GROMACS .gro file of C-alpha atoms in nm:
model
  208
    1MET     CA    1  13.536  10.230  13.048
    2LYS     CA    2  13.824  10.005  12.957
    3HIS     CA    3  14.041  10.087  12.656
    4PHE     CA    4  14.015   9.818  12.387
    5VAL     CA    5  14.104   9.743  12.025
    6ILE     CA    6  13.924   9.518  11.776
    7THR     CA    7  14.109   9.370  11.479
    8ILE     CA    8  13.931   9.209  11.187
    9SER     CA    9  14.101   8.990  10.929
   10ARG     CA   10  13.886   8.859  10.646
   11GLU     CA   11  13.847   8.672  10.322
   12TYR     CA   12  13.774   8.901  10.032
   13GLY     CA   13  13.402   8.957   9.993
   14SER     CA   14  13.310   8.816  10.334
   15GLY     CA   15  13.194   9.158  10.452
   16GLY     CA   16  13.458   9.197  10.722
   17ARG     CA   17  13.513   9.564  10.646
   18LEU     CA   18  13.139   9.635  10.658
   19ILE     CA   19  13.112   9.452  10.990
   20GLY     CA   20  13.407   9.650  11.124
   21GLN     CA   21  13.242   9.978  11.025
   22ALA     CA   22  12.916   9.874  11.191
   23LEU     CA   23  13.094   9.771  11.510
   24ALA     CA   24  13.283  10.100  11.529
   25GLU     CA   25  12.960  10.294  11.485
   26ARG     CA   26  12.773  10.091  11.745
   27LEU     CA   27  13.058  10.113  11.995
   28GLY     CA   28  13.130  10.479  11.931
   29ILE     CA   29  13.498  10.422  11.852
   30ASP     CA   30  13.735  10.498  11.566
   31PHE     CA   31  13.755  10.286  11.251
   32TYR     CA   32  14.065  10.227  11.040
   33ASP     CA   33  14.105  10.044  10.712
   34LYS     CA   34  14.217  10.231  10.401
   35GLU     CA   35  14.262  10.537  10.622
   36ILE     CA   36  14.591  10.380  10.727
   37ILE     CA   37  14.733  10.448  10.380
   38ASN     CA   38  14.753  10.822  10.452
   39MET     CA   39  14.925  10.749  10.781
   40LEU     CA   40  15.173  10.517  10.609
   41MET     CA   41  15.256  10.794  10.363
   42GLU     CA   42  15.338  11.029  10.649
   43GLU     CA   43  15.527  10.765  10.849
   44SER     CA   44  15.734  10.627  10.560
   45GLY     CA   45  15.772  10.937  10.345
   46PHE     CA   46  15.664  10.748  10.033
   47THR     CA   47  15.403  10.862   9.782
   48ARG     CA   48  15.048  10.727   9.781
   49GLU     CA   49  15.120  10.530   9.466
   50THR     CA   50  15.419  10.358   9.627
   51VAL     CA   51  15.234  10.278   9.948
   52GLU     CA   52  14.929  10.143   9.766
   53GLU     CA   53  15.145   9.925   9.543
   54TRP     CA   54  15.369   9.782   9.814
   55GLN     CA   55  15.163   9.771  10.133
   56GLU     CA   56  15.022   9.427  10.047
   57LYS     CA   57  15.307   9.297   9.837
   58LYS     CA   58  15.575   9.066   9.970
   59THR     CA   59  15.938   9.095   9.864
   60SER     CA   60  16.036   8.895   9.558
   61SER     CA   61  16.355   8.691   9.556
   62PHE     CA   62  16.505   8.946   9.316
   63LEU     CA   63  16.433   9.232   9.554
   64TYR     CA   64  16.561   9.030   9.847
   65ASN     CA   65  16.888   8.967   9.664
   66LEU     CA   66  16.906   9.336   9.581
   67TYR     CA   67  16.856   9.416   9.948
   68MET     CA   68  17.133   9.180  10.049
   69SER     CA   69  17.370   9.341   9.802
   70THR     CA   70  17.289   9.702   9.891
   71GLN     CA   71  17.206   9.658  10.260
   72GLU     CA   72  16.893   9.866  10.210
   73ARG     CA   73  16.555   9.733  10.305
   74PRO     CA   74  16.317   9.658  10.014
   75LEU     CA   75  16.018   9.889   9.982
   76SER     CA   76  15.776   9.625  10.108
   77ASP     CA   77  15.984   9.576  10.424
   78GLN     CA   78  16.006   9.949  10.488
   79ILE     CA   79  15.632   9.992  10.447
   80TYR     CA   80  15.554   9.694  10.670
   81LEU     CA   81  15.775   9.839  10.944
   82ALA     CA   82  15.595  10.172  10.903
   83LYS     CA   83  15.264   9.986  10.921
   84THR     CA   84  15.373   9.820  11.246
   85ARG     CA   85  15.444  10.159  11.398
   86VAL     CA   86  15.119  10.314  11.272
   87VAL     CA   87  14.896  10.028  11.393
   88SER     CA   88  15.065  10.029  11.734
   89GLN     CA   89  15.021  10.406  11.764
   90LEU     CA   90  14.653  10.382  11.674
   91ALA     CA   91  14.601  10.109  11.933
   92ASP     CA   92  14.767  10.325  12.199
   93LYS     CA   93  14.577  10.639  12.101
   94SER     CA   94  14.217  10.529  12.159
   95SER     CA   95  13.972  10.241  12.139
   96CYS     CA   96  13.926  10.147  11.775
   97VAL     CA   97  13.851   9.887  11.509
   98ILE     CA   98  14.138   9.800  11.273
   99VAL     CA   99  14.058   9.602  10.959
  100GLY     CA  100  14.336   9.407  10.791
  101ASN     CA  101  14.688   9.552  10.797
  102CYS     CA  102  14.815   9.248  10.995
  103GLY     CA  103  14.656   9.410  11.300
  104ASP     CA  104  14.595   9.081  11.479
  105TYR     CA  105  14.964   8.991  11.453
  106ILE     CA  106  15.111   9.333  11.524
  107LEU     CA  107  14.900   9.367  11.840
  108ARG     CA  108  14.916   9.000  11.942
  109GLU     CA  109  15.094   9.061  12.274
  110ARG     CA  110  14.845   9.317  12.406
  111ASP     CA  111  14.577   9.213  12.653
  112ASP     CA  112  14.330   9.482  12.542
  113VAL     CA  113  14.271   9.335  12.195
  114LEU     CA  114  14.008   9.101  12.051
  115SER     CA  115  14.086   8.962  11.707
  116PHE     CA  116  13.826   8.821  11.468
  117PHE     CA  117  13.842   8.646  11.132
  118CYS     CA  118  13.552   8.663  10.885
  119TYR     CA  119  13.495   8.408  10.610
  120ALA     CA  120  13.211   8.289  10.387
  121PRO     CA  121  13.137   8.050  10.099
  122LEU     CA  122  13.287   8.159   9.768
  123GLU     CA  123  12.949   8.202   9.597
  124GLU     CA  124  12.830   8.446   9.862
  125ARG     CA  125  13.155   8.639   9.852
  126MET     CA  126  13.139   8.671   9.474
  127GLU     CA  127  12.783   8.802   9.496
  128ARG     CA  128  12.884   9.065   9.753
  129VAL     CA  129  13.184   9.172   9.546
  130ARG     CA  130  12.952   9.218   9.248
  131THR     CA  131  12.649   9.381   9.410
  132VAL     CA  132  12.795   9.566   9.709
  133TYR     CA  133  13.155   9.642   9.612
  134GLY     CA  134  13.054   9.717   9.252
  135GLU     CA  135  13.324   9.505   9.091
  136ASN     CA  136  13.243   9.275   8.802
  137PRO     CA  137  13.557   9.119   8.652
  138GLU     CA  138  13.528   8.875   8.363
  139ASN     CA  139  13.636   8.578   8.575
  140MET     CA  140  13.492   8.646   8.918
  141PRO     CA  141  13.601   8.320   9.089
  142ASN     CA  142  13.964   8.369   8.988
  143TYR     CA  143  13.950   8.737   9.082
  144VAL     CA  144  13.827   8.669   9.436
  145LYS     CA  145  14.075   8.385   9.484
  146LYS     CA  146  14.357   8.602   9.356
  147VAL     CA  147  14.281   8.876   9.612
  148ASP     CA  148  14.269   8.613   9.888
  149LYS     CA  149  14.603   8.468   9.776
  150LYS     CA  150  14.763   8.812   9.768
  151ARG     CA  151  14.647   8.878  10.124
  152SER     CA  152  14.754   8.539  10.253
  153ASP     CA  153  15.093   8.553  10.080
  154TYR     CA  154  15.163   8.895  10.231
  155TYR     CA  155  15.045   8.795  10.579
  156ASN     CA  156  15.235   8.466  10.576
  157HIS     CA  157  15.550   8.639  10.454
  158PHE     CA  158  15.564   8.911  10.718
  159THR     CA  159  15.425   8.731  11.023
  160MET     CA  160  15.496   8.412  11.212
  161ASN     CA  161  15.133   8.303  11.169
  162ARG     CA  162  14.927   8.159  10.885
  163PHE     CA  163  14.647   8.362  10.728
  164GLY     CA  164  14.306   8.249  10.853
  165ASP     CA  165  14.439   8.004  11.114
  166TYR     CA  166  14.169   7.993  11.382
  167HIS     CA  167  14.429   7.945  11.655
  168ASN     CA  168  14.528   8.311  11.614
  169PHE     CA  169  14.182   8.462  11.667
  170ASP     CA  170  13.935   8.501  11.950
  171ALA     CA  171  13.652   8.408  11.712
  172CYS     CA  172  13.613   8.307  11.349
  173MET     CA  173  13.276   8.395  11.196
  174ASN     CA  174  13.104   8.253  10.890
  175THR     CA  175  12.925   8.565  10.771
  176SER     CA  176  12.676   8.363  10.567
  177ILE     CA  177  12.453   8.386  10.875
  178GLY     CA  178  12.413   8.754  10.778
  179LEU     CA  179  12.626   9.062  10.838
  180GLU     CA  180  12.386   9.211  11.091
  181LEU     CA  181  12.367   8.893  11.297
  182THR     CA  182  12.745   8.852  11.278
  183THR     CA  183  12.783   9.210  11.400
  184ASP     CA  184  12.537   9.144  11.684
  185ILE     CA  185  12.734   8.840  11.799
  186LEU     CA  186  13.070   9.018  11.789
  187GLU     CA  187  12.930   9.325  11.962
  188ASN     CA  188  12.794   9.112  12.246
  189MET     CA  189  13.130   8.940  12.279
  190ILE     CA  190  13.312   9.275  12.292
  191ARG     CA  191  13.076   9.408  12.557
  192GLY     CA  192  13.111   9.090  12.759
  193VAL     CA  193  13.490   9.117  12.762
  194PHE     CA  194  13.541   9.493  12.792
  195GLY     CA  195  13.216   9.609  12.949
  196GLY     CA  196  12.984   9.882  12.827
  197THR     CA  197  12.611   9.935  12.818
  198GLU     CA  198  12.363  10.101  12.586
  199ASP     CA  199  12.234  10.447  12.656
  200GLU     CA  200  11.873  10.546  12.588
  201SER     CA  201  11.949  10.605  12.220
  202GLY     CA  202  12.079  10.249  12.185
  203LYS     CA  203  12.441  10.353  12.134
  204CYS     CA  204  12.697  10.142  12.314
  205THR     CA  205  12.916  10.331  12.560
  206ALA     CA  206  13.191  10.071  12.578
  207GLY     CA  207  13.540  10.211  12.569
  208LYS     CA  208  13.443  10.574  12.632
   0.00000   0.00000   0.00000
C-alpha cells in the first residue's frame, strides 16, 4: 500500500495525542510524540534536560542578541533544526503518526501527508487534563491556557504559519463529539486518501 504520514497538532487537553495513538494502532503504523525527544538528543548531542527545556521554547530577545554577537545559533534554534531533520527522517522511514513537533509545517511540501488539528471547549479540555492526564494545578484554566500559549508562541516563532489556522490542515476536528468518533472519522479519511482495508481481525492494512 501507499506510504503515508499523519500529523496531528492540538490544543492542550483536546485528546489529540490519544487520537494519534489510536490511529497508529488501528492503521498498524508507528507513533511518535515524546519519543522524538530521545531522537533529538542523539541528533543534537544535547542532554535530555536541555532538549526538554528548549524543544518548545522560542528564542528570547536576549538570546537572539547573544547569537548575533557570537555568531552561534541559540539552543532553541539548534534543537528546532535537529527536530526538522528527525521529523523528515521519520517521514521517509515508514508510514507513521507524528503528534506535535511542528510536523505539519516541516512536512508541508510532501504529497504523502495528511495534517489534522484537534480542538475542544476549554471546560472539556480541563476535565481531560484532570481526569485522564492526572494533572490538577491550583488554577486549571490558566494552566491550560498557558500550555496553549507556549505551543502557539513556539510554532508561530519557528514557522511561517499561525498555530491552529485551519488553512494549514486537511481537517480540523472538535473532539467534543468524542475521541472514538473523532478517530473513526479521521481513520475513514485516511483510508479514503491512501487506501487500505480491514483484515478479518478488524485491523487496517493501510500503508503496509
